[in-house]
Amino acid sequence: NLAAIPQTNIKRLLGYSSIGHAGYLLMGLSTATLAGAQAVGVYLLAYLFSNLAVFFVVVAASRGVGGEALENYDGLSRRSPLLAATMFIGLLSLAGVPPLAGFVGKLVVLLAVVEDQRLWLAAIGALNVAISLYYYLMVVRRMYLRPPTALQPIPVDPVTRCVLYALMGGIVLIGVFQEPFLRLMASAIQF
């Protein structure tokens, strides 16, 4: 997570972020318990929706913003409110902000680690949540608080629009109604 802070390229920042997320998966696996395996399953589901949303925006916006540099995302909310909103929700979910899917994923992993009596590992995980929140909010600040680098709107075709709405809906749905997903993972693990 610390390596993501100085990045100036959105894909590299997200790449280093992915390494941090792999650490949470390893935390859940390290418990070698049913609760840990269930936590990993829920985390993977949350990560799937959140990461797909963020990378889908990067791909959809790449032509409109003119590159992968972070400064190209300045003022994205004014050029494409939908792309900025999807990126915002995806990044907050990746950071673990409630009531989004990423919060549920990180919470169940940290609870599994605490249940396994590894408080030091849970503390490291919680510290990394704070670090990741910092660099995700750097991107959000660029999108919403900085003036745009160009004024022309970024078009979003209807298929992309539907996919973005579905991904945002999935992130919120998993975060708010987590119980069915927790039960699904528990039954999948026991099978």
XYZ file of C-alpha atoms in Angstrom:
191
model
C 0.000 0.000 0.000
C 2.827 2.421 0.716
C 4.166 1.926 -2.818
C 0.847 3.124 -4.277
C 1.068 6.575 -2.670
C 3.721 8.144 -4.948
C 2.258 6.714 -8.177
C 1.286 9.163 -10.920
C -0.258 6.567 -13.257
C -3.762 5.271 -12.465
C -3.034 1.709 -13.628
C 0.155 1.476 -11.564
C -1.662 2.873 -8.529
C -4.364 0.235 -8.948
C -1.711 -2.436 -9.519
C -0.008 -1.675 -6.211
C -3.448 -1.524 -4.622
C -4.121 -5.055 -5.903
C -1.017 -6.286 -4.112
C -2.453 -4.874 -0.886
C -5.734 -6.671 -1.527
C -3.850 -9.932 -2.011
C -2.544 -9.388 1.520
C -6.093 -9.374 2.897
C -6.805 -12.624 1.064
C -3.676 -14.150 2.593
C -4.790 -12.947 6.017
C -8.035 -14.891 5.649
C -6.249 -17.970 4.334
C -3.691 -17.834 7.145
C -6.395 -18.668 9.682
C -6.970 -22.098 8.070
C -10.509 -22.007 9.463
C -13.973 -22.188 7.959
C -14.557 -18.556 8.947
C -11.342 -17.562 7.177
C -12.305 -19.426 4.007
C -15.768 -17.839 4.072
C -14.160 -14.430 4.561
C -11.897 -14.979 1.559
C -14.912 -15.891 -0.584
C -16.834 -12.786 0.448
C -13.738 -10.639 -0.022
C -13.202 -11.997 -3.533
C -16.819 -11.249 -4.468
C -16.588 -7.698 -3.124
C -13.214 -7.188 -4.783
C -14.567 -8.499 -8.099
C -17.331 -5.892 -8.300
C -15.199 -3.047 -6.947
C -12.171 -3.701 -9.117
C -14.256 -4.287 -12.243
C -15.999 -0.956 -11.670
C -12.739 0.948 -11.276
C -10.956 -0.678 -14.203
C -14.048 -0.365 -16.384
C -13.953 3.392 -15.770
C -10.230 3.501 -16.568
C -10.859 1.744 -19.888
C -14.008 3.742 -20.718
C -12.359 7.062 -19.848
C -8.938 6.372 -21.392
C -9.769 7.937 -24.753
C -11.638 10.873 -23.240
C -9.116 11.846 -20.568
C -6.106 11.440 -22.844
C -3.989 8.950 -20.933
C -3.327 7.081 -17.738
C -1.693 9.876 -15.730
C -3.561 10.819 -12.564
C -3.727 14.478 -13.603
C -5.838 13.426 -16.595
C -8.600 12.563 -14.104
C -8.753 16.152 -12.836
C -12.342 17.376 -13.039
C -13.701 14.077 -14.375
C -16.954 14.694 -12.471
C -17.691 17.671 -14.717
C -16.861 15.847 -17.948
C -18.629 12.569 -17.116
C -20.593 12.410 -13.865
C -21.363 8.708 -14.387
C -17.721 7.694 -14.852
C -16.691 9.775 -11.833
C -19.498 8.359 -9.662
C -18.617 4.789 -10.616
C -14.934 5.405 -9.891
C -15.878 7.074 -6.592
C -18.031 4.164 -5.410
C -15.492 1.591 -6.630
C -12.576 3.299 -4.880
C -14.479 3.753 -1.629
C -15.438 0.089 -1.739
C -11.828 -0.928 -2.352
C -10.854 1.224 0.637
C -13.413 -0.537 2.830
C -15.870 2.273 3.492
C -19.327 1.228 4.760
C -21.942 0.393 3.530
C -20.164 -0.832 0.410
C -19.087 -4.359 -0.543
C -15.412 -3.768 0.262
C -16.293 -2.904 3.848
C -18.047 -6.241 4.300
C -15.126 -8.095 2.708
C -12.514 -6.444 4.900
C -14.659 -6.729 8.005
C -15.167 -10.488 7.692
C -11.457 -11.029 6.987
C -10.438 -8.967 10.018
C -13.023 -10.728 12.200
C -11.719 -14.131 11.090
C -8.175 -13.058 11.993
C -9.292 -11.733 15.402
C -11.241 -14.948 16.030
C -8.000 -16.818 15.297
C -6.275 -14.786 18.075
C -3.984 -12.846 15.705
C -4.638 -9.340 16.900
C -1.301 -8.091 15.568
C -2.289 -9.174 12.049
C -5.687 -7.491 12.384
C -3.923 -4.289 13.486
C -1.688 -4.392 10.398
C -4.787 -4.915 8.243
C -6.566 -1.970 9.856
C -3.502 0.249 9.361
C -3.421 -0.675 5.684
C -7.074 0.321 5.362
C -6.083 3.841 6.458
C -3.149 3.941 4.033
C -5.276 2.819 1.102
C -8.007 5.307 1.995
C -5.425 8.079 1.638
C -4.397 7.273 -1.930
C -7.921 6.402 -3.078
C -9.143 9.754 -1.786
C -6.310 11.449 -3.706
C -7.960 10.201 -6.900
C -11.424 11.244 -5.676
C -10.104 14.711 -4.862
C -8.748 15.029 -8.388
C -12.055 13.985 -9.931
C -14.280 16.251 -7.843
C -12.230 19.188 -6.561
C -9.779 20.015 -9.329
C -10.694 21.871 -12.518
C -10.974 19.673 -15.616
C -8.025 19.423 -18.002
C -10.442 19.673 -20.944
C -14.005 20.875 -21.242
C -15.582 18.469 -23.727
C -17.825 15.803 -22.178
C -16.734 12.175 -22.305
C -19.441 10.163 -24.075
C -20.620 6.916 -22.483
C -22.444 4.509 -24.789
C -25.637 2.772 -23.565
C -24.010 -0.651 -23.044
C -21.199 0.839 -20.962
C -23.761 2.871 -19.026
C -25.724 -0.305 -18.171
C -22.554 -2.121 -17.082
C -21.521 0.790 -14.859
C -24.949 0.920 -13.200
C -24.881 -2.862 -12.672
C -21.419 -2.731 -11.074
C -22.375 0.144 -8.775
C -25.580 -1.682 -7.870
C -23.643 -4.846 -7.065
C -21.223 -2.953 -4.827
C -24.060 -1.381 -2.859
C -26.180 -4.558 -2.825
C -23.386 -6.709 -1.370
C -22.587 -4.024 1.187
C -26.140 -3.465 2.379
C -27.544 -6.994 2.062
C -24.471 -9.025 2.960
C -26.225 -11.881 4.782
C -27.249 -13.868 1.654
C -23.715 -13.586 0.315
C -22.227 -14.711 3.628
C -24.574 -17.718 3.665
C -23.743 -18.501 0.032
C -20.018 -18.537 0.789
C -20.527 -20.631 3.926
C -22.514 -23.254 1.990
C -19.983 -23.226 -0.861
C -17.106 -23.779 1.570
C -18.863 -26.615 3.404
C -19.732 -28.363 0.161
